[in-house]
Coordinates of C-alpha atoms in Angstrom, one line a residue:
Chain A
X38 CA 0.0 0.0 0.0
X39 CA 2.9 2.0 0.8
X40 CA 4.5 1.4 -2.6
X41 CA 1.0 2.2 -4.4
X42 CA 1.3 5.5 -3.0
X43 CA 4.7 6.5 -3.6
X44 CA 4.3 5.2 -7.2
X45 CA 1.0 7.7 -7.7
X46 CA 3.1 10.6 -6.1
X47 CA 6.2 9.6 -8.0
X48 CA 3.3 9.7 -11.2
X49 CA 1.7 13.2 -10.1
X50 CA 4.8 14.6 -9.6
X51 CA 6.3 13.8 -13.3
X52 CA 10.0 14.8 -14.5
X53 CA 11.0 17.8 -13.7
X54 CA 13.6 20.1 -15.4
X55 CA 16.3 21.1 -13.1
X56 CA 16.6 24.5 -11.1
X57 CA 18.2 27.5 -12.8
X58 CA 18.7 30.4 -10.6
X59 CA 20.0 33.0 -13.2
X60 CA 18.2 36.2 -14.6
X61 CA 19.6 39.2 -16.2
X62 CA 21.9 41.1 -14.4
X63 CA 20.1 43.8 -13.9
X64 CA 17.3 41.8 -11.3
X65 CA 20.4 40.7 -9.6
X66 CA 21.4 42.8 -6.7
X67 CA 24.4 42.1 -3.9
X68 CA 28.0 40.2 -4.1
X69 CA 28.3 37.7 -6.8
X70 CA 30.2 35.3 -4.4
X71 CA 27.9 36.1 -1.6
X72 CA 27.1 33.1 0.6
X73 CA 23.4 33.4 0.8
X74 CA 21.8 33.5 -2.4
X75 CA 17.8 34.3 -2.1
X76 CA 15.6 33.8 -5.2
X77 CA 12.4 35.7 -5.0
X78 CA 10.0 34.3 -7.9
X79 CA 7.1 37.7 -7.3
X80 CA 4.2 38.7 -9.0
X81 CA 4.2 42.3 -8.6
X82 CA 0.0 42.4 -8.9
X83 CA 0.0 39.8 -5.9
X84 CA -0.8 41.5 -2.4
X85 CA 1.5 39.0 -0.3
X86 CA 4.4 39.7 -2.6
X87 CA 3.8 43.8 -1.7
X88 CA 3.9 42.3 1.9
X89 CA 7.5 40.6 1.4
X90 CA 8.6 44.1 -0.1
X91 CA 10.2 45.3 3.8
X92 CA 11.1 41.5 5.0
X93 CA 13.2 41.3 2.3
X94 CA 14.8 45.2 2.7
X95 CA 15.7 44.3 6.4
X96 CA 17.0 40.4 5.5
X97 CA 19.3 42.6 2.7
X98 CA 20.5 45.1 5.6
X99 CA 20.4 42.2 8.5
X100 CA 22.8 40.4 6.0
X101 CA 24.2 43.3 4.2
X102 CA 27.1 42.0 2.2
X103 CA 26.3 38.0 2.2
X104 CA 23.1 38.1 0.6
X105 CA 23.2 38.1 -3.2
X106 CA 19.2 38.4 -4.4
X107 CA 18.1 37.3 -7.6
X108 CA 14.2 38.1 -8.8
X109 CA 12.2 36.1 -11.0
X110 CA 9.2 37.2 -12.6
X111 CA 6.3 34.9 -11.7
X112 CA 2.9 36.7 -12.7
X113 CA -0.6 34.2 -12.1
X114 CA -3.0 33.7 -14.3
X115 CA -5.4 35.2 -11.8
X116 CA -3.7 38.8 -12.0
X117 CA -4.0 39.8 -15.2
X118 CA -2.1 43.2 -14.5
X119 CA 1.0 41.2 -13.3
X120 CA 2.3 39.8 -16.6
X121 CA 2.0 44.0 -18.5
X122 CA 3.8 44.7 -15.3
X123 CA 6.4 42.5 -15.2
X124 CA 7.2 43.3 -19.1
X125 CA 7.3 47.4 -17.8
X126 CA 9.9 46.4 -15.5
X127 CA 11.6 44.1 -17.6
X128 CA 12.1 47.3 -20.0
X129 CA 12.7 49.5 -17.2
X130 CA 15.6 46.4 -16.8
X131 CA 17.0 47.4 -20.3
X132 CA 17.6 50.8 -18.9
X133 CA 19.4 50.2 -15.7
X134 CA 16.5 51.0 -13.5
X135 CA 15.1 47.3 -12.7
X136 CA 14.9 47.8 -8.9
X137 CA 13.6 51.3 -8.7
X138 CA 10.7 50.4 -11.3
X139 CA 9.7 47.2 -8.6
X140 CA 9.6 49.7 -6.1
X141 CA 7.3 51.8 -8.2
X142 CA 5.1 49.1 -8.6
X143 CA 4.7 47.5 -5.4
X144 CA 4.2 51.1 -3.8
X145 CA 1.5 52.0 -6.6
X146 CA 0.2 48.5 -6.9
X147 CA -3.4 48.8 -5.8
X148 CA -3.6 52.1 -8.8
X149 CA -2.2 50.3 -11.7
X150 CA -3.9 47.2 -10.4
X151 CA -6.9 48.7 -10.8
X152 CA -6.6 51.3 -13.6
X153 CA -5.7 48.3 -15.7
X154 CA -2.0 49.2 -16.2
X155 CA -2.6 52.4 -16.5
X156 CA 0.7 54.1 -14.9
X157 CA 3.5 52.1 -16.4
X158 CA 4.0 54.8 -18.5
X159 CA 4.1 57.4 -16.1
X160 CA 6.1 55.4 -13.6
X161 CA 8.9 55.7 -17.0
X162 CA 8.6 59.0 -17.0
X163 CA 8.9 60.0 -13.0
X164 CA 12.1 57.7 -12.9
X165 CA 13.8 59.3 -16.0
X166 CA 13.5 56.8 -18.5
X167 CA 13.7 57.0 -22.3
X168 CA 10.1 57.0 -23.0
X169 CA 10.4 56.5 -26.4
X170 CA 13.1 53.3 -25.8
X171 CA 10.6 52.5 -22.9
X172 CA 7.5 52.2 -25.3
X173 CA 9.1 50.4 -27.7
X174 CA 10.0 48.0 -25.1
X175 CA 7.1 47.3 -24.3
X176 CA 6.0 45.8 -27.8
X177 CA 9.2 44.0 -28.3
X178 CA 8.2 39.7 -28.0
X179 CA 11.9 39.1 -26.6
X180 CA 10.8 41.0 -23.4
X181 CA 7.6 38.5 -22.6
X182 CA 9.9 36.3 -23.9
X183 CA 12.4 36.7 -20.9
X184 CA 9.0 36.6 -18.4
X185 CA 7.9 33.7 -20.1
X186 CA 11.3 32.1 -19.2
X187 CA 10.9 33.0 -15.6
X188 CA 7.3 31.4 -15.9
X189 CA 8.4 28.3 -16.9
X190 CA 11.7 27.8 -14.8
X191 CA 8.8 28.2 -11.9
X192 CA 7.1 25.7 -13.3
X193 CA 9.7 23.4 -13.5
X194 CA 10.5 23.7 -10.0
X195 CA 7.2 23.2 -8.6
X196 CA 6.4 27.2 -8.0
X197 CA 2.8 27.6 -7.3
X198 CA 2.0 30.7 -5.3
X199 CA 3.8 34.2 -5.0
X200 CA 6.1 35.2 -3.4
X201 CA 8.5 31.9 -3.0
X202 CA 12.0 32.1 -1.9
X203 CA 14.6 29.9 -2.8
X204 CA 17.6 30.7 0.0
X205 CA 20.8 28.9 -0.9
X206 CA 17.9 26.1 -2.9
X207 CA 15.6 25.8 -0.3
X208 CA 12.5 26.6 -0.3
X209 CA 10.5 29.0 1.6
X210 CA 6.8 30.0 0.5
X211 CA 5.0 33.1 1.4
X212 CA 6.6 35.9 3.9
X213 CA 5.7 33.8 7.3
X214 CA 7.9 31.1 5.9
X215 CA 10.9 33.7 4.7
X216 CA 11.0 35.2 8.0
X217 CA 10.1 32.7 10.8
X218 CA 12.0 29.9 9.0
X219 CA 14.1 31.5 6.6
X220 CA 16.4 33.8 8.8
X221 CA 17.3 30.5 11.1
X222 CA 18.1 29.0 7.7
X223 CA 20.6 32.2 6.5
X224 CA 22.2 32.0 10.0
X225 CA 22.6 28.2 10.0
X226 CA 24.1 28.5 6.7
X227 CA 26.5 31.5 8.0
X228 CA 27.5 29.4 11.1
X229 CA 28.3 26.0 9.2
X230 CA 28.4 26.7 5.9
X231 CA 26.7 26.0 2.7
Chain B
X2 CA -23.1 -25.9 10.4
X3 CA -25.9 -23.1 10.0
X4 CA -25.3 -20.0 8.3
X5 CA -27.6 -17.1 8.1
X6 CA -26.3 -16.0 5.1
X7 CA -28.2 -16.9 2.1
X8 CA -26.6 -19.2 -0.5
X9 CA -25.5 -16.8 -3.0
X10 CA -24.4 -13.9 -1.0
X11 CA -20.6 -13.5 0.0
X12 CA -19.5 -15.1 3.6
X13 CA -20.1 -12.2 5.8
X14 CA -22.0 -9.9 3.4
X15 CA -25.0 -8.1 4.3
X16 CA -28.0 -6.4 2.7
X17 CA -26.6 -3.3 1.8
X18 CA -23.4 -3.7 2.0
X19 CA -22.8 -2.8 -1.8
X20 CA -23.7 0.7 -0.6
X21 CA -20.7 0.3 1.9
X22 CA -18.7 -1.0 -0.4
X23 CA -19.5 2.0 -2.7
X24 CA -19.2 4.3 0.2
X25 CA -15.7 3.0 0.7
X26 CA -14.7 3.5 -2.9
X27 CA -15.8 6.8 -3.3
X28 CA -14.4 8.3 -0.1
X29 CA -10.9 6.1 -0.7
X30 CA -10.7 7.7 -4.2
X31 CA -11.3 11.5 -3.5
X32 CA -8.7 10.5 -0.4
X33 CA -6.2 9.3 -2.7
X34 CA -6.5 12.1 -5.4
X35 CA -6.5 14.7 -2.6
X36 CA -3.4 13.4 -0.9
X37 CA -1.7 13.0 -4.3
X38 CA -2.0 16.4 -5.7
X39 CA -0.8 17.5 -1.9
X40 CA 2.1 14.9 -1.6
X41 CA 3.2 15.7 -5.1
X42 CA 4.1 19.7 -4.4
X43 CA 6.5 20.9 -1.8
X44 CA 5.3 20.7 1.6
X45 CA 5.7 24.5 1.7
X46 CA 3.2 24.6 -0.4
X47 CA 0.7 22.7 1.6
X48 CA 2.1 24.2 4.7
X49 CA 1.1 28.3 3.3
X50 CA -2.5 27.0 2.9
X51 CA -2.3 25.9 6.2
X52 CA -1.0 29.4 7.5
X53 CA -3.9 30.7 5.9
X54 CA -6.4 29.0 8.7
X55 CA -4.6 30.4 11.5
X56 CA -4.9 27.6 13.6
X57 CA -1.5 26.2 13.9
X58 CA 1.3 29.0 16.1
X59 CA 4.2 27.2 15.2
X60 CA 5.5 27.6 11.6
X61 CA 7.9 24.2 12.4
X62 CA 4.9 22.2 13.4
X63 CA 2.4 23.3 10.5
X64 CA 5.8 22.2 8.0
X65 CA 5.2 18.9 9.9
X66 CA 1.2 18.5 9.3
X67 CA 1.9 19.7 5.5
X68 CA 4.4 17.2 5.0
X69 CA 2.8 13.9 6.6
X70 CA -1.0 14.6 6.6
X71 CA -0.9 14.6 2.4
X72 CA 0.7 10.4 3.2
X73 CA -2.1 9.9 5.9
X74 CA -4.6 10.9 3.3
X75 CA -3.2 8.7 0.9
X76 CA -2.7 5.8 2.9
X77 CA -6.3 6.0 4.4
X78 CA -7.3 6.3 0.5
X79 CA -5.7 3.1 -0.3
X80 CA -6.9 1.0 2.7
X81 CA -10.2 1.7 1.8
X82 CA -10.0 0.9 -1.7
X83 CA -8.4 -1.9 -0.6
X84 CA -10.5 -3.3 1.7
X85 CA -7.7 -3.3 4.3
X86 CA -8.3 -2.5 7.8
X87 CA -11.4 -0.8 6.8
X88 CA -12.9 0.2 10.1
X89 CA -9.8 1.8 11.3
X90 CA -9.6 3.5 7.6
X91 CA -12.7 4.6 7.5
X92 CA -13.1 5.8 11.2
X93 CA -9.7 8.0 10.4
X94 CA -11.1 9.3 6.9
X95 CA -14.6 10.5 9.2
X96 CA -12.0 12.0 12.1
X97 CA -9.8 14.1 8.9
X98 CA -13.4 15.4 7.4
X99 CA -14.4 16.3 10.8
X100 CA -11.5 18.4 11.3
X101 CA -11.5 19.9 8.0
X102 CA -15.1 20.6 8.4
X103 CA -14.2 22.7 11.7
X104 CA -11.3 24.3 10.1
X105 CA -13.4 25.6 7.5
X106 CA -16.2 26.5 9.6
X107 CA -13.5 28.4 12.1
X108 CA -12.5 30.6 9.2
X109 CA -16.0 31.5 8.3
X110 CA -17.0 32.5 12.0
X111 CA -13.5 34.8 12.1
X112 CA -14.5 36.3 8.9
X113 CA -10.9 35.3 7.4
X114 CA -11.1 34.8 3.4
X115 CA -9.1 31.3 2.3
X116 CA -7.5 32.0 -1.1
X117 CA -7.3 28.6 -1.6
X118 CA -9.0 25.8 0.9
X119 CA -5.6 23.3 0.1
X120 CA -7.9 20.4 -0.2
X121 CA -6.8 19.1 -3.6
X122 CA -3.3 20.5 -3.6
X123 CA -2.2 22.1 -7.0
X124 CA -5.3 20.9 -8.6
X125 CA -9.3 21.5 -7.6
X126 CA -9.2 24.7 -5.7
X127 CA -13.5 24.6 -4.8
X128 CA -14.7 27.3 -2.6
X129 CA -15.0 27.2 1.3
X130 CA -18.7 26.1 0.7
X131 CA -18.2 23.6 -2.0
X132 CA -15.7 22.3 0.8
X133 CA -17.7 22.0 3.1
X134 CA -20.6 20.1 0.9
X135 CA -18.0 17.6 -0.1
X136 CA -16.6 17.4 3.9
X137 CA -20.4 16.6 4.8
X138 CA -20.8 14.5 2.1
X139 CA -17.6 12.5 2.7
X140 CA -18.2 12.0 6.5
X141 CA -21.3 10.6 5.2
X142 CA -19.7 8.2 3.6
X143 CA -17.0 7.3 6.1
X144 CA -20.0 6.7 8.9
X145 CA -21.7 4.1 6.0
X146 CA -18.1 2.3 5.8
X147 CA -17.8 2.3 9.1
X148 CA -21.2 1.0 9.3
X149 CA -21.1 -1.8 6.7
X150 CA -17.2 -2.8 7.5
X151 CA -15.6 -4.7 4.7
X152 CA -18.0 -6.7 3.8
X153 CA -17.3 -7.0 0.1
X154 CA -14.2 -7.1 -2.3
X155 CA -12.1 -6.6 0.7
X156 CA -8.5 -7.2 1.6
X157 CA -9.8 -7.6 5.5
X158 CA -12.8 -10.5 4.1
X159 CA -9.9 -12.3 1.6
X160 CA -7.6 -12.5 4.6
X161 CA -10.7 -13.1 7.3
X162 CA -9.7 -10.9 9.7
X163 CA -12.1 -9.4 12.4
X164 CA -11.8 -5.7 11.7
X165 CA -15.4 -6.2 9.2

């Protein structure tokens, strides 16, 4: 009975493609050769993933130095916002200004949210961005191309809800998890190593 | 020696007890597939749908519930397919819907809003009433397996053990 049940999990669970932790460098923020490496898989329409905004900014201070951060685009299917956003950051990427944009979003989120994406623009405009480059952007395929990517490395790796963290490959899902089991997890890691 | 039985009826099988074996397939089968869409994602997974009832304090411990329960679900699924131990099976399936049933109806009376109930894992995600229709209806059908015991197609009646 045991076996019957490990063989339908084993079936559910199919082959899965491994893990890559690698975006552009622009979503990539912190020491290369940092010891903890945190992978943030977000949705910038979801509420929960606003909520992991300041966990995140004091694990980056707490740790300031040893964390390398890497964000991956995961936008659901049940915010239809989060994908147009994603791209408007992606392009805000292209010019240098990645981690400024996700500020702009998560801070703004419940306008553009509900003014259907009306803002991204703007948001372009109040950081300094080439409009023009910026607009163009936004039509280019190679850019929902790269969220696309994100999409489906979360998929591979079993990604469900937003916001997951993946700290030095473990997973943690939702802010509770990140902070309540997450930190013990960086400072293990710190004490004794990866 | 004298039987009560009737000639063509099974040793040990009753009047009704195709409804109990029914019972017993239906509520092993929605255990199974519930315990393999939960077993088959990360227990972090299962363990933030827990979070979201706000019954367990201890982030450690509800890691612990998401990452057995989903195996206790299963197994109890495939005992009463089975046939196997079905009165223990059964009377564990009835205790998991009564809890479930409580959890859900805990949320409602606290006003909190379940984004997902966690039920079916990755797949089904039915609402917190829909839950609670299929909890009612599945405790239902643990008390008839209980009730009827393995009287039919059984591991427990092939083996003639004394849990029927």
């Amino acid at each position: 009975m045991a076996l019957a049940a490990a063989v339908t999990v084993l079936a559910a669970r199919g082959g899965r493609a491994p893990y890559e932790p690698s975006a552009p460098a622009y979503r990539q923020k912190g020491p290369a050769n940092a010891p903890i490496v945190i992978v943030e898989f977000s949705d910038f329409q979801c509420p929960a993933c606003r909520f992991a905004v300041e966990p995140m900014r004091r694990i980056e201070a707490l740790y300031q130095g040893r964390v390398h951060v890497i964000f991956k685009h995961f936008p659901l299917r049940s915010h239809p916002q989060a994908k147009p956003a994603a791209i408007a950051a992606e392009c805000a990427g292209r010019q240098g200004r990645f981690w400024d944009y996700y500020d702009k979003l998560y801070e703004n989120q419940a306008d553009w949210a509900k003014a259907d994406g009306v803002g991204f623009a703007s948001y372009a405009k109040a950081l300094g961005l080439d409009e023009a480059a910026f607009s163009a952007c936004l039509r280019d395929p190679a850019a929902a191309a790269v969220v696309a990517r994100d999409v489906k490395d979360g998929d591979d790796h079993w990604v469900v809800s937003t916001p997951t963290f993946f700290i030095n490959g473990r997973r943690f899902s939702g802010t509770r998890q990140l902070t309540e089991r997450g930190i013990p997890w960086i400072d293990k890691i710190l004490r004794t190593g990866p | 020696m004298d039987r009560q039985d009737s000639p063509d009826r099974p040793i040990g099988a009753a009047p009704g007890s195709w409804a109990g074996l029914l019972a017993r397939l239906v509520l092993g089968l929605v255990f199974v597939a519930s315990g393999t869409m939960k077993a088959s994602a990360p227990a972090e997974e299962f363990a933030l749908v827990i979070e979201y009832y706000r019954l367990v304090p201890s982030a450690d411990l509800i890691l612990i519930i998401a990452a057995f329960l989903p195996w206790f679900e299963l197994l109890t699924g495939y005992a009463l397919i089975l046939g196997f131990l079905v009165r223990p099976a059964a009377l564990a399936a009835g205790a998991m819907n009564l809890v479930f049933i409580l959890a859900i109806l805990s949320t409602k009376a606290r006003g909190l809003e379940l984004p997902n109930c966690g039920c079916f894992g990755w797949g089904l995600h039915p609402t917190p009433n829909q839950t609670l229709a299929l909890d009612f209806f599945l405790a239902a059908a643990a008390v008839q397996a209980f009730r009827k015991g393995a009287v039919r197609l059984s591991l427990d009646n092939w083996r003639g053990a004394g849990y029927n």
